[in-house]
Coordinates of C-alpha atoms in Angstrom, one line a residue:
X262 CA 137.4 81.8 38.9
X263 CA 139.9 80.4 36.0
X264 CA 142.9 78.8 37.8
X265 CA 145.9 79.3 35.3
X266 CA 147.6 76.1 34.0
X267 CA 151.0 76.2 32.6
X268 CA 151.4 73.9 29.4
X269 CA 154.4 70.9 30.0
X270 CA 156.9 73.1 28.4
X271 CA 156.1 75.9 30.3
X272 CA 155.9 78.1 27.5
X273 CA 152.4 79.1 28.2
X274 CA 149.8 79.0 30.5
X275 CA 145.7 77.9 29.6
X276 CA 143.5 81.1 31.0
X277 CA 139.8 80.4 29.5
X278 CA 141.3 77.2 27.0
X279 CA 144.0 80.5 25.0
X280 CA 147.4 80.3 25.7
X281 CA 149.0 83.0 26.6
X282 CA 153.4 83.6 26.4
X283 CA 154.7 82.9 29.5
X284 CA 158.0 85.2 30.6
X285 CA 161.1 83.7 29.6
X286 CA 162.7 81.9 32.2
X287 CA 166.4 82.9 31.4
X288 CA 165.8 85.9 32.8
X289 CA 167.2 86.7 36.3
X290 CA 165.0 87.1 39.0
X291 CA 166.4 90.4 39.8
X292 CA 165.6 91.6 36.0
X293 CA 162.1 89.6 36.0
X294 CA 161.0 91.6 39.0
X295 CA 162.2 94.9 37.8
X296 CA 160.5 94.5 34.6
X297 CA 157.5 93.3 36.1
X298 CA 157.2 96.1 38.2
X299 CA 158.1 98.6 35.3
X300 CA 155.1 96.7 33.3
X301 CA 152.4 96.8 37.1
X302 CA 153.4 101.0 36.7
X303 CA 152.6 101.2 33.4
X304 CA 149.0 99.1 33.5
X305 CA 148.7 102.0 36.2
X306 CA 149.4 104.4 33.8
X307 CA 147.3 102.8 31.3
X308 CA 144.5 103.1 34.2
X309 CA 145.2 106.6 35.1
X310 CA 145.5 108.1 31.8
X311 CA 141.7 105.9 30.9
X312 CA 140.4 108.4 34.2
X313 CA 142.1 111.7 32.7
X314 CA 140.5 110.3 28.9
X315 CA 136.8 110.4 30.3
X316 CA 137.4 113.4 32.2
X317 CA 138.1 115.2 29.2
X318 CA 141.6 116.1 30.0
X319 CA 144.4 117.5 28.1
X320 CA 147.0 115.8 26.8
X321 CA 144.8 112.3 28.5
X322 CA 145.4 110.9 25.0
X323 CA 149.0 111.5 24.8
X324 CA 149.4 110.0 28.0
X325 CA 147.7 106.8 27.0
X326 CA 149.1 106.3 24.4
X327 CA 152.3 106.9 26.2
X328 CA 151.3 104.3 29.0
X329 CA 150.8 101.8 26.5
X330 CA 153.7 101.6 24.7
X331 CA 155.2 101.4 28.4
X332 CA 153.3 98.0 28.6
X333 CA 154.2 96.7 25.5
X334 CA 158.0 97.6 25.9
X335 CA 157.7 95.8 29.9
X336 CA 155.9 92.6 28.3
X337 CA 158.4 92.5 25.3
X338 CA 161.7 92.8 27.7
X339 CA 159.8 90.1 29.5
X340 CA 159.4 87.8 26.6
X341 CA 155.5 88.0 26.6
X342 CA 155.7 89.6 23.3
X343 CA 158.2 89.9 20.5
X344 CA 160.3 87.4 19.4
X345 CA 160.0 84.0 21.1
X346 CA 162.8 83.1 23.8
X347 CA 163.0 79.4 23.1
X348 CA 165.3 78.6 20.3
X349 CA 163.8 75.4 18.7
X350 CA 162.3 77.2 16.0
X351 CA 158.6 76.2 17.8
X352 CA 156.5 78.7 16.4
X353 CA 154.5 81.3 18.6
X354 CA 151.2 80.2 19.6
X355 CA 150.4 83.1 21.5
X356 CA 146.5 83.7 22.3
X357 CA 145.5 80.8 20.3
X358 CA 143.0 78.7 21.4
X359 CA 144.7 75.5 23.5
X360 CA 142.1 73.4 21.0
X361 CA 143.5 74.6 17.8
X362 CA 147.5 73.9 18.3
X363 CA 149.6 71.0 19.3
X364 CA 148.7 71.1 22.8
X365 CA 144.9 69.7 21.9
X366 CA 145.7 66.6 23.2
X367 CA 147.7 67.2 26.2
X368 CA 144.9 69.3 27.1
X369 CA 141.8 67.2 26.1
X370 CA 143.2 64.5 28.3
X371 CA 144.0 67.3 31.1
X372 CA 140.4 68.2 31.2
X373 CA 138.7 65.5 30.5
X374 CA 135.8 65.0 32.8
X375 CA 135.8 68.5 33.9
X376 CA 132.1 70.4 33.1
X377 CA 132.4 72.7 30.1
X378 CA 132.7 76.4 31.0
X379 CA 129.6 78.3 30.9

C-alpha cells in the first residue's frame, strides 16, 4: 500500500510518484469538513448512480452526470481543482509526475534507496 507524502510546501502530496492538489489550508475547519463531507456524498452518488447505470435504469445517466459535477463543485470549493489558492504565481502542477517538476530533486533525495515500485 502507497503511503501519501506531502511535498515541503504542502501543496501536494506524492501518491504513486503524481502529485496531486492538496485542500487549501485557509479554509476553516468547520468549512473543510462540510465540504468534505458534501464531496464523500457525492462520490456516493457517483457510486450509486454507476449501480442504477448497469442496471439499466432511467434517468441513471442523468443522475451521474449529476453526481459528478457534485464532485467537481466539492473538490473545487476545496481548492483541489480550479484556481490555485497560493498566491505566488507557482504554477499548478496538478497530477504531474513528482519526476517531471521542480520537486525532482526533493524527491530523488526523499527516495533514494527505496526499491522501485513494481
Amino acid at each position: 500500500m502507497s503511503v501519501a507524502i506531502t511535498t515541503p510546501d504542502r501543496r501536494y502530496i506524492v501518491v504513486r510518484e503524481r502529485l496531486w492538489r492538496c485542500a487549501n489550508p485557509d479554509l476553516s475547519e468547520a468549512c473543510r469538513e462540510a465540504l468534505v463531507k458534501r464531496l464523500m456524498t457525492a462520490r456516493r452518488d457517483v457510486k450509486h448512480a454507476k449501480q442504477a447505470e448497469r442496471a439499466g435504469e432511467a434517468g441513471a445517466a442523468e443522475a451521474l452526470t449529476a453526481a459528478r459535477a457534485a464532485v467537481d463543485a466539492a473538490k473545487i470549493a476545496l481548492g483541489e481543482r480550479g484556481p490555485v489558492w497560493w498566491t505566488d504565481g507557482a504554477p499548478d502542477l496538478n497530477r504531474h509526475l513528482v519526476r517531471n517538476t521542480p520537486y525532482a530533486p526533493w524527491f530523488a533525495a526523499l527516495t533514494a534507496g527505496e526499491p522501485e515500485p513494481r
